[in-house]
Amino acid sequence: MSDLSDVIPRPRRTTSGAGGFFELGPATEVVAGDGTERTARWLRAEVGAATGLPLALGTGTGDAVTLSLDGALGPEGYRLDVEPTGVRLAGGDPAGLFWGAQTLRQLLGPDAFRRAPLPGRRWRLPAIRIEDAPRFGWRGLMLDVARHFMPKEGVLRYLDLMAAHKLNVLHFHLTDDQGWRIEIKRHPRLTEVGSWRSRTKFGHRASPLWEDKPHGGHYTQDDIREIVAYAAERHITVVPEIDVPGHSQAAIAAYPELGNTDVVDTGALSVWDTWGVSPNVLAPTDHTLRFYEGVFEEVLELFPSEFIHIGGDECPKEQWRRSATAQARIEELALADEDELQSWFIQHFDTWLAERGRRLIGWDEILEGGLAKGAAVSSWRGYAGGIAAARAGHDVVMCPEQQVYLDHRQHAGEDEPVPIGFVRTLEDVYRFEPVPAELTSHEAEHVIGTQANVWTEVMENQQRVDYQTFPRLAAFAEVSWSTLPAPGERDFDAFERRMAAHYRRLDALGVAYRPPGGPLPWQRRPGVLGRPIDGPPPNK
């Protein structure tokens, strides 16, 4: 049984009961009302495995955990009542009920996060009432599987970790210069060629070190269907990202005609083996548009999400400046320059997606040269892009790199593995504020949420991803879920005390997080060059 104050993210309202507890035992039933089937299935599978209890479906004649829906609780809200006679969990909708089940699991103690029961454990819930609902509707994690491929089992594991933290959007970064990770049946070379590179830079792109073996992999369409279904069971939406018109060298390596063939020998290109921003970008031709429309047709069939992410970031314009084909397109469309050519490219897919009932979202570079109508913005280069987009009436997901890029280092110590960027400690992430003070209350309504981004250039395996992501994702989860005071007024000491219990949950889940005292010997990467940036990050 956990302390009432251990729950992460912090609930909106907690009231201690009259005393005592409810103990789950062999006779405890799960009573599932209409619309609660997913949560009942999850409770019986996950909590049942950890406790060794059958948690049989029943009618509530004896000890019971009773599940129901109550629309008055609002979207994703829940109410958990624990009394010595039983447990009542109500959700404002099925998602809220599921988040309430996550809280119930935390209250059972860290061993409730194991896959099999430990001997001699008793499963007690403290008498309590919790009333809770999230601050933001988009509480996301961006997972980059293009730079280093994460096998399907690892993605499913991260969906479980997201669910445990009440995060509800997986931004799935599937394509980049260094790899194409999703099967497209009408264009098989995207994975036959584009999903493998011959070697990999080890460390920052200035590092002299290489891993001289092929790296790659991809998800079949059935893998994707499984990932999307697994996420849906956990009330997580998967938003795919297919990068255009930059970050596309893997696609060009597979289909050279997609590149700027009049200025570079695209047939000689391979999947990029280093990091940074490749100069090889898509050609602004009708053939390229038709090709990617075919890609997106298959993507839409696989992903039912409202939003489709099209990247739109870091698109060097030099090849377009030198390309007669690109310059002719600029003249034909009466565009001012290459920035407007990129906007034309983005707007084409904004219209194309809108005609199919979807919404485009892209990185804040899509603001350059004119923001596509109806598009939403992932604000990554600080807050400025998000502020501009919100003031123009566009929805925004705040993910400024200086604050919530989890590939940035966690400490200034020399033992940090491959140190990248600014120091962003657990406390720094806890004091992150997604809504800039410059926005009016009306403008702030366009900040639909926030997400933490995990770029994997220097994360070669699951353990490295764990180290960079945790424990900071727990702090981010509280920022995105809970209604907290202003950053300077947040009680980080109290959060750190709650983390003492949360570390034991992460241990039970097998998460290779960064320990509070610094990296363990096997977590270090001595001699591998990073790119640390000194001083405090800009907060703009």
Coordinates of C-alpha atoms in Angstrom, one line a residue:
M1 CA 0.0 0.0 0.0
S2 CA 1.4 3.4 -1.0
D3 CA 1.2 6.7 0.8
L4 CA -1.7 8.8 -0.4
S5 CA 0.8 11.5 -1.4
D6 CA 2.9 9.3 -3.7
V7 CA 0.7 9.5 -6.8
I8 CA 2.4 10.8 -10.0
P9 CA 1.1 12.9 -11.7
R10 CA -0.5 14.7 -8.7
P11 CA -4.3 14.4 -8.6
R12 CA -6.4 17.5 -8.6
R13 CA -8.2 16.7 -5.3
T14 CA -7.5 14.1 -2.7
T15 CA -9.6 13.5 0.4
S16 CA -8.5 11.0 3.1
G17 CA -11.3 8.5 4.1
A18 CA -12.5 7.8 7.6
G19 CA -9.6 5.4 8.1
G20 CA -8.9 1.8 7.3
F21 CA -8.3 0.2 3.9
F22 CA -9.7 -2.2 1.4
E23 CA -7.7 -5.4 0.7
L24 CA -7.8 -7.2 -2.6
G25 CA -8.0 -10.9 -2.1
P26 CA -8.9 -14.1 -4.0
A27 CA -12.6 -13.3 -3.7
T28 CA -12.4 -9.7 -5.0
E29 CA -14.5 -9.3 -8.2
V30 CA -14.4 -6.7 -10.9
V31 CA -17.8 -5.3 -11.7
A32 CA -17.7 -3.8 -15.1
G33 CA -20.5 -1.4 -16.1
D34 CA -21.4 -0.5 -19.7
G35 CA -18.5 1.1 -21.5
T36 CA -15.9 0.0 -19.0
E37 CA -14.7 -3.2 -20.7
R38 CA -11.3 -2.0 -21.8
T39 CA -10.3 -0.9 -18.3
A40 CA -11.7 -4.1 -16.8
R41 CA -9.7 -6.1 -19.2
W42 CA -6.5 -4.1 -18.4
L43 CA -7.0 -4.4 -14.6
R44 CA -7.6 -8.1 -14.7
A45 CA -4.5 -8.6 -17.0
E46 CA -2.0 -6.2 -15.5
V47 CA -3.0 -6.0 -11.8
G48 CA -4.1 -9.6 -11.9
A49 CA -0.6 -10.7 -13.1
A50 CA 1.2 -8.6 -10.4
T51 CA -1.0 -9.7 -7.5
G52 CA -1.7 -13.3 -8.6
L53 CA -5.4 -12.7 -7.9
P54 CA -8.1 -13.8 -10.3
L55 CA -10.1 -10.6 -10.2
A56 CA -13.0 -12.4 -11.7
L57 CA -15.8 -10.5 -13.4
G58 CA -18.8 -10.5 -11.1
T59 CA -22.0 -8.8 -10.0
G60 CA -20.7 -7.2 -6.8
T61 CA -22.4 -9.4 -4.2
G62 CA -19.1 -9.4 -2.2
D63 CA -15.8 -7.6 -2.2
A64 CA -15.6 -5.7 -5.5
V65 CA -13.9 -3.1 -7.6
T66 CA -16.9 -1.5 -9.4
L67 CA -16.3 0.4 -12.6
S68 CA -18.7 2.8 -14.2
L69 CA -19.0 5.9 -16.4
D70 CA -20.3 9.3 -15.2
G71 CA -20.3 12.0 -17.9
A72 CA -20.5 14.7 -15.3
L73 CA -16.8 14.1 -14.5
G74 CA -15.8 15.5 -17.9
P75 CA -13.4 14.3 -20.6
E76 CA -10.6 12.1 -19.2
G77 CA -11.7 12.8 -15.6
Y78 CA -12.3 10.2 -12.9
R79 CA -13.3 9.7 -9.3
L80 CA -11.8 7.0 -7.2
D81 CA -13.6 6.0 -3.9
V82 CA -11.9 3.5 -1.6
E83 CA -13.8 2.3 1.4
P84 CA -13.2 -0.7 3.6
T85 CA -16.2 -2.3 1.9
G86 CA -15.1 -1.9 -1.6
V87 CA -13.8 0.3 -4.4
R88 CA -15.8 2.5 -6.8
L89 CA -14.0 3.9 -9.8
A90 CA -16.0 6.2 -12.2
G91 CA -14.7 7.8 -15.4
G92 CA -16.0 10.8 -17.2
D93 CA -15.4 8.7 -20.3
P94 CA -13.6 5.4 -21.0
A95 CA -10.2 7.2 -21.1
G96 CA -10.9 8.9 -17.7
L97 CA -11.8 5.5 -16.2
F98 CA -8.5 4.1 -17.5
W99 CA -6.5 6.9 -16.0
G100 CA -8.2 6.2 -12.7
A101 CA -7.1 2.6 -12.9
Q102 CA -3.5 3.8 -13.2
T103 CA -3.9 5.7 -10.0
L104 CA -5.4 2.7 -8.3
R105 CA -2.4 0.6 -9.4
Q106 CA 0.0 3.2 -7.9
L107 CA -1.9 3.1 -4.6
L108 CA -1.3 -0.7 -4.4
G109 CA 2.4 -0.1 -4.1
P110 CA 5.4 -0.5 -6.4
D111 CA 5.1 -4.3 -6.6
A112 CA 1.8 -3.9 -8.4
F113 CA 4.0 -3.0 -11.4
R114 CA 5.6 -6.4 -11.6
R115 CA 4.6 -9.1 -14.0
A116 CA 4.2 -11.9 -11.4
P117 CA 3.5 -11.8 -7.7
L118 CA 6.1 -11.7 -5.0
P119 CA 5.5 -14.0 -2.0
G120 CA 3.9 -12.7 1.1
R121 CA 2.5 -9.5 -0.4
R122 CA -0.8 -8.0 0.8
W123 CA -2.7 -5.8 -1.6
R124 CA -4.2 -2.9 0.4
L125 CA -5.7 0.3 -0.9
P126 CA -6.0 3.2 1.6
A127 CA -9.4 4.6 2.3
I128 CA -9.5 7.7 0.1
R129 CA -11.4 9.8 -2.5
I130 CA -9.6 11.1 -5.5
E131 CA -11.2 13.5 -8.0
D132 CA -9.0 14.2 -11.0
A133 CA -8.9 15.5 -14.5
P134 CA -6.1 16.6 -16.9
R135 CA -5.0 20.1 -17.7
F136 CA -4.2 19.4 -21.3
G137 CA -5.8 17.1 -23.9
W138 CA -2.5 16.5 -25.7
R139 CA 0.0 15.0 -23.4
G140 CA 2.6 13.6 -25.7
L141 CA 5.9 11.7 -26.1
M142 CA 7.7 12.0 -29.4
L143 CA 9.7 8.8 -30.1
D144 CA 12.3 9.0 -32.9
V145 CA 12.7 5.5 -34.4
A146 CA 14.3 6.7 -37.6
R147 CA 17.8 7.5 -36.3
H148 CA 18.0 4.3 -34.2
F149 CA 15.3 1.7 -34.9
M150 CA 13.3 0.5 -31.9
P151 CA 11.8 -3.0 -32.5
K152 CA 8.1 -3.4 -32.1
E153 CA 8.3 -4.9 -28.7
G154 CA 10.1 -1.8 -27.4
V155 CA 7.4 0.5 -28.8
L156 CA 4.7 -1.5 -27.1
R157 CA 6.7 -1.3 -23.9
Y158 CA 6.9 2.5 -24.2
L159 CA 3.1 2.6 -24.7
D160 CA 2.8 0.9 -21.4
L161 CA 5.2 3.4 -19.8
M162 CA 3.2 6.2 -21.3
A163 CA 0.0 4.8 -19.9
A164 CA 1.5 4.5 -16.4
H165 CA 2.1 8.2 -16.6
K166 CA -1.2 9.2 -18.1
L167 CA 0.3 10.3 -21.4
N168 CA -2.0 10.0 -24.3
V169 CA -0.3 10.9 -27.6
L170 CA 2.6 8.9 -29.1
H171 CA 4.2 11.1 -31.8
F172 CA 5.8 8.4 -33.9
H173 CA 8.8 9.8 -35.9
L174 CA 9.0 7.2 -38.7
T175 CA 11.1 8.6 -41.5
D176 CA 14.3 10.7 -41.8
D177 CA 17.5 10.9 -43.6
Q178 CA 18.9 8.0 -41.7
G179 CA 16.1 5.5 -42.2
W180 CA 12.5 4.8 -43.4
R181 CA 10.6 2.7 -40.9
I182 CA 7.1 2.0 -42.2
E183 CA 6.2 -0.5 -45.0
I184 CA 4.5 1.2 -48.0
K185 CA 3.2 -1.5 -50.2
R186 CA 3.1 0.5 -53.4
H187 CA 6.7 1.7 -52.9
P188 CA 8.5 -1.4 -51.5
R189 CA 12.0 0.1 -52.0
L190 CA 11.3 2.6 -49.2
T191 CA 12.0 -0.3 -46.7
E192 CA 14.0 -2.6 -49.0
V193 CA 16.6 0.1 -49.5
G194 CA 15.6 3.0 -47.2
S195 CA 15.4 1.2 -43.9
W196 CA 19.1 0.2 -43.8
R197 CA 22.3 2.2 -43.6
S198 CA 25.7 0.7 -43.9
R199 CA 27.2 2.2 -40.8
T200 CA 26.4 4.6 -38.0
K201 CA 28.1 7.6 -36.5
F202 CA 28.8 6.9 -32.8
G203 CA 28.3 10.1 -30.8
H204 CA 27.8 13.6 -32.1
R205 CA 28.4 14.2 -35.9
A206 CA 31.8 15.6 -35.1
S207 CA 32.8 12.4 -33.4
P208 CA 35.5 10.3 -35.2
L209 CA 33.9 7.1 -34.1
W210 CA 31.8 4.8 -36.3
E211 CA 29.9 1.6 -35.7
D212 CA 30.9 -0.3 -38.8
K213 CA 27.9 -2.6 -39.2
P214 CA 24.5 -2.2 -40.9
H215 CA 21.7 -0.7 -38.8
G216 CA 18.1 -0.7 -39.6
G217 CA 14.7 -2.3 -39.5
H218 CA 11.1 -1.4 -40.2
Y219 CA 7.5 -2.1 -39.1
T220 CA 5.3 -4.0 -41.4
Q221 CA 1.8 -2.7 -41.9
D222 CA 0.5 -5.4 -39.5
D223 CA 3.1 -4.3 -36.9
I224 CA 1.7 -0.8 -37.2
R225 CA -1.9 -2.1 -36.9
E226 CA -0.8 -3.9 -33.7
I227 CA 0.9 -0.9 -32.3
V228 CA -2.1 1.4 -33.0
A229 CA -4.5 -1.2 -31.5
Y230 CA -2.3 -1.7 -28.4
A231 CA -2.2 2.1 -28.0
A232 CA -6.0 2.4 -28.4
E233 CA -6.5 -0.2 -25.6
R234 CA -4.6 2.3 -23.4
H235 CA -6.4 5.4 -24.7
I236 CA -3.2 6.6 -26.5
T237 CA -3.4 8.1 -30.0
V238 CA -0.6 7.4 -32.3
V239 CA 0.3 10.4 -34.6
P240 CA 2.6 9.3 -37.4
E241 CA 5.3 11.6 -38.8
I242 CA 6.3 11.3 -42.5
D243 CA 8.9 14.0 -43.1
V244 CA 8.6 16.3 -46.1
P245 CA 10.2 18.0 -47.9
G246 CA 13.5 17.9 -45.9
H247 CA 14.9 15.0 -43.9
S248 CA 14.2 12.8 -46.9
Q249 CA 17.5 11.3 -48.0
A250 CA 16.4 7.7 -47.1
A251 CA 13.5 8.1 -49.5
I252 CA 15.6 9.6 -52.2
A253 CA 18.2 6.8 -51.8
A254 CA 15.3 4.3 -52.5
Y255 CA 13.7 6.4 -55.3
P256 CA 16.3 8.8 -56.8
E257 CA 13.8 10.5 -59.0
L258 CA 12.3 12.1 -55.8
G259 CA 15.4 14.3 -55.4
N260 CA 16.7 17.3 -57.3
T261 CA 18.2 15.3 -60.1
D262 CA 19.2 18.4 -62.1
V263 CA 21.7 19.5 -59.5
V264 CA 22.9 16.3 -57.8
D265 CA 23.5 12.7 -58.8
T266 CA 20.7 11.3 -56.6
G267 CA 21.3 7.8 -58.0
A268 CA 24.6 7.8 -56.1
L269 CA 23.0 8.6 -52.7
S270 CA 22.7 6.1 -49.9
V271 CA 20.8 6.2 -46.6
W272 CA 22.6 8.8 -44.6
D273 CA 25.1 7.4 -42.0
T274 CA 25.8 10.5 -40.0
W275 CA 23.7 13.1 -38.1
G276 CA 22.7 16.7 -38.7
V277 CA 20.6 18.1 -41.6
S278 CA 21.1 16.6 -45.0
P279 CA 21.2 18.9 -48.0
N280 CA 19.3 16.3 -50.1
V281 CA 15.7 17.3 -50.1
L282 CA 12.6 16.4 -52.2
A283 CA 12.1 18.0 -55.6
P284 CA 9.0 20.2 -55.8
T285 CA 7.6 18.2 -58.8
D286 CA 4.2 16.7 -59.6
H287 CA 5.8 13.3 -59.5
T288 CA 7.0 13.8 -55.9
L289 CA 3.5 15.0 -54.9
R290 CA 1.8 12.0 -56.4
F291 CA 4.4 9.7 -54.8
Y292 CA 3.8 11.0 -51.3
E293 CA 0.0 11.1 -51.8
G294 CA 0.3 7.4 -52.3
V295 CA 2.4 7.1 -49.2
F296 CA -0.1 9.1 -47.2
E297 CA -3.0 7.1 -48.5
E298 CA -1.5 4.0 -46.9
V299 CA -0.6 5.9 -43.8
L300 CA -4.2 7.1 -43.4
E301 CA -5.5 3.5 -43.6
L302 CA -3.2 2.5 -40.8
F303 CA -3.5 5.5 -38.4
P304 CA -7.0 6.7 -37.5
S305 CA -5.6 9.8 -35.7
E306 CA -7.1 13.3 -36.4
F307 CA -3.6 14.7 -36.9
I308 CA -0.9 13.6 -39.4
H309 CA 2.5 15.1 -38.8
I310 CA 4.4 16.0 -42.0
G311 CA 7.6 17.4 -40.5
G312 CA 8.4 20.5 -42.5
D313 CA 11.5 21.3 -40.5
E314 CA 15.1 21.9 -41.4
C315 CA 14.7 21.9 -45.1
P316 CA 17.9 23.4 -46.7
K317 CA 17.0 25.5 -49.8
E318 CA 20.4 25.4 -51.6
Q319 CA 19.4 22.6 -54.0
W320 CA 16.2 24.4 -54.9
R321 CA 18.2 27.7 -55.5
R322 CA 20.4 25.8 -58.0
S323 CA 17.6 23.7 -59.6
A324 CA 16.1 24.9 -62.8
T325 CA 13.0 22.7 -62.1
A326 CA 12.5 24.3 -58.7
Q327 CA 13.0 27.8 -60.0
A328 CA 10.5 27.1 -62.8
R329 CA 8.0 26.0 -60.2
I330 CA 8.5 29.2 -58.2
E331 CA 7.9 31.2 -61.4
E332 CA 4.9 29.2 -62.4
L333 CA 3.2 29.7 -59.0
A334 CA 4.3 33.3 -58.8
L335 CA 6.0 32.7 -55.5
A336 CA 8.5 35.1 -53.9
D337 CA 11.2 32.7 -52.9
E338 CA 12.2 29.2 -51.8
D339 CA 10.5 29.7 -48.4
E340 CA 7.2 30.2 -50.2
L341 CA 8.0 27.1 -52.3
Q342 CA 8.2 25.1 -49.0
S343 CA 4.9 26.6 -47.9
W344 CA 3.3 25.6 -51.2
F345 CA 4.5 22.1 -50.6
I346 CA 3.1 22.0 -47.1
Q347 CA -0.2 23.6 -48.1
H348 CA -0.7 21.0 -50.8
F349 CA -0.7 18.3 -48.2
D350 CA -2.7 20.4 -45.8
T351 CA -5.5 20.6 -48.4
W352 CA -5.1 17.0 -49.3
L353 CA -5.4 15.8 -45.7
A354 CA -8.3 18.2 -45.0
E355 CA -10.2 16.7 -48.0
R356 CA -9.9 13.3 -46.2
G357 CA -11.1 14.5 -42.8
R358 CA -7.6 14.8 -41.3
R359 CA -5.5 17.7 -39.9
L360 CA -1.9 18.5 -40.7
I361 CA 0.5 19.2 -38.0
G362 CA 4.2 20.2 -38.6
W363 CA 7.2 21.7 -36.9
D364 CA 7.3 25.4 -36.5
E365 CA 9.2 26.0 -39.8
I366 CA 5.9 25.6 -41.6
L367 CA 5.3 29.2 -40.4
E368 CA 8.0 30.4 -42.8
G369 CA 6.6 31.8 -46.0
G370 CA 3.0 31.6 -44.7
L371 CA 1.2 29.2 -42.4
A372 CA -0.9 26.6 -44.1
K373 CA -4.6 27.1 -43.5
G374 CA -5.9 24.7 -40.8
A375 CA -2.5 23.5 -39.9
A376 CA -1.3 23.0 -36.3
V377 CA 2.2 23.6 -35.1
S378 CA 4.7 21.7 -33.0
S379 CA 6.7 24.5 -31.5
W380 CA 10.2 23.2 -31.1
R381 CA 12.6 26.2 -31.6
G382 CA 11.5 27.7 -28.3
Y383 CA 8.1 29.3 -27.7
A384 CA 8.2 32.0 -30.4
G385 CA 6.7 29.8 -33.2
G386 CA 3.9 28.6 -30.9
I387 CA 3.1 32.1 -29.8
A388 CA 2.9 33.3 -33.4
A389 CA 0.8 30.4 -34.4
A390 CA -1.6 30.8 -31.5
R391 CA -2.0 34.5 -32.1
A392 CA -2.9 33.6 -35.7
G393 CA -5.6 31.2 -34.5
H394 CA -3.8 27.9 -35.1
D395 CA -3.6 25.1 -32.5
V396 CA -0.2 24.5 -30.9
V397 CA 1.6 21.7 -29.2
M398 CA 4.4 23.2 -27.1
C399 CA 7.7 21.2 -27.2
P400 CA 10.5 23.7 -27.0
E401 CA 13.9 22.0 -27.4
Q402 CA 15.5 24.1 -24.7
Q403 CA 13.0 22.8 -22.1
V404 CA 11.7 19.3 -23.1
Y405 CA 14.1 17.7 -25.5
L406 CA 15.1 14.7 -23.5
D407 CA 18.2 13.9 -25.6
H408 CA 19.7 17.0 -23.8
R409 CA 22.0 16.1 -20.9
Q410 CA 20.7 15.8 -17.4
H411 CA 23.8 17.0 -15.5
A412 CA 27.0 18.9 -16.2
G413 CA 29.1 16.1 -14.9
E414 CA 31.7 14.5 -17.1
D415 CA 30.2 11.0 -16.6
E416 CA 27.0 11.9 -18.5
P417 CA 26.9 9.7 -21.6
V418 CA 27.4 11.5 -24.9
P419 CA 26.4 15.0 -23.5
I420 CA 24.1 16.9 -25.9
G421 CA 22.7 20.4 -25.5
F422 CA 21.8 22.3 -22.4
V423 CA 21.6 20.8 -18.9
R424 CA 17.9 19.9 -18.2
T425 CA 17.6 18.4 -14.8
L426 CA 14.6 16.7 -13.3
E427 CA 13.8 20.0 -11.5
D428 CA 14.1 22.0 -14.8
V429 CA 11.6 19.8 -16.5
Y430 CA 9.3 20.0 -13.5
R431 CA 9.4 23.8 -13.8
F432 CA 8.6 23.8 -17.5
E433 CA 5.5 25.8 -18.3
P434 CA 3.8 25.0 -21.6
V435 CA 1.7 28.2 -21.9
P436 CA 3.7 31.4 -22.4
A437 CA 2.6 34.3 -20.2
E438 CA 2.6 36.5 -23.4
L439 CA -0.6 34.8 -24.6
T440 CA -4.0 36.2 -23.7
S441 CA -6.5 33.7 -22.3
H442 CA -8.2 33.4 -25.7
E443 CA -4.9 32.8 -27.5
A444 CA -3.8 30.3 -24.8
E445 CA -6.8 28.1 -25.7
H446 CA -4.9 27.3 -28.8
V447 CA -2.2 25.6 -26.8
I448 CA -3.9 22.2 -27.0
G449 CA -1.1 20.4 -25.2
T450 CA 2.6 19.7 -24.8
Q451 CA 5.0 16.9 -25.4
A452 CA 8.5 15.7 -24.6
N453 CA 10.7 14.8 -27.5
V454 CA 13.2 11.9 -27.6
W455 CA 15.6 12.1 -30.5
T456 CA 17.8 9.1 -30.8
E457 CA 20.9 10.0 -32.7
V458 CA 23.0 9.2 -29.6
M459 CA 20.7 6.5 -28.2
E460 CA 21.8 3.3 -29.7
N461 CA 19.5 0.9 -27.7
Q462 CA 16.6 0.7 -25.4
Q463 CA 18.7 1.2 -22.3
R464 CA 20.0 4.5 -23.6
V465 CA 16.5 5.7 -24.5
D466 CA 15.4 4.8 -20.9
Y467 CA 18.3 6.7 -19.4
Q468 CA 17.6 9.9 -21.3
T469 CA 13.8 9.7 -20.9
F470 CA 13.5 8.7 -17.2
P471 CA 13.0 10.0 -14.6
R472 CA 12.4 13.3 -16.5
L473 CA 9.3 11.9 -18.2
A474 CA 7.6 11.6 -14.8
A475 CA 8.2 15.3 -14.1
F476 CA 6.9 16.1 -17.6
A477 CA 3.8 13.9 -17.1
E478 CA 2.9 16.0 -14.0
V479 CA 3.4 19.2 -15.9
S480 CA 1.1 18.0 -18.7
W481 CA -1.6 16.5 -16.4
S482 CA -1.7 18.5 -13.2
T483 CA -2.7 22.1 -12.6
L484 CA 0.4 23.4 -11.0
P485 CA 1.4 26.8 -9.6
A486 CA 3.7 29.1 -11.6
P487 CA 7.1 27.5 -12.3
G488 CA 9.0 29.3 -9.5
E489 CA 6.3 28.4 -7.0
R490 CA 6.2 24.7 -7.6
D491 CA 7.1 22.5 -4.7
F492 CA 9.9 20.4 -6.3
D493 CA 11.0 19.1 -2.9
A494 CA 7.6 17.5 -2.4
F495 CA 7.8 16.1 -6.0
E496 CA 11.2 14.6 -5.3
R497 CA 9.8 12.9 -2.1
R498 CA 7.1 11.3 -4.3
M499 CA 9.7 10.2 -6.7
A500 CA 11.3 8.0 -4.0
A501 CA 8.2 5.7 -4.4
H502 CA 8.1 6.3 -8.2
Y503 CA 11.7 5.0 -8.6
R504 CA 10.6 1.7 -7.1
R505 CA 7.8 1.5 -9.6
L506 CA 10.3 2.2 -12.4
D507 CA 12.5 -0.5 -11.0
A508 CA 9.6 -3.0 -11.0
L509 CA 9.0 -2.1 -14.7
G510 CA 12.7 -2.6 -15.6
V511 CA 13.3 1.0 -16.6
A512 CA 17.0 1.9 -16.9
Y513 CA 16.5 5.5 -15.6
R514 CA 19.3 7.9 -14.6
P515 CA 19.8 7.4 -10.9
P516 CA 19.6 10.5 -8.7
G517 CA 23.2 10.1 -7.8
G518 CA 24.4 10.0 -11.4
P519 CA 25.0 7.3 -14.1
L520 CA 26.0 3.8 -13.2
P521 CA 29.2 2.5 -14.7
W522 CA 27.4 0.7 -17.6
Q523 CA 25.4 3.8 -18.4
R524 CA 28.5 5.9 -19.2
R525 CA 30.1 6.4 -22.6
P526 CA 33.6 7.6 -21.9
G527 CA 35.4 9.1 -24.8
V528 CA 32.4 9.4 -27.1
L529 CA 32.1 13.0 -28.3
G530 CA 28.9 14.9 -27.6
R531 CA 27.9 18.6 -28.1
P532 CA 27.3 20.2 -24.6
I533 CA 26.1 23.8 -24.5
D534 CA 27.0 25.7 -21.4
G535 CA 24.8 28.2 -19.5
P536 CA 21.1 28.4 -19.0
P537 CA 18.9 27.8 -22.1
P538 CA 17.0 30.7 -23.7
N539 CA 13.5 30.8 -22.4
K540 CA 11.8 32.3 -25.5

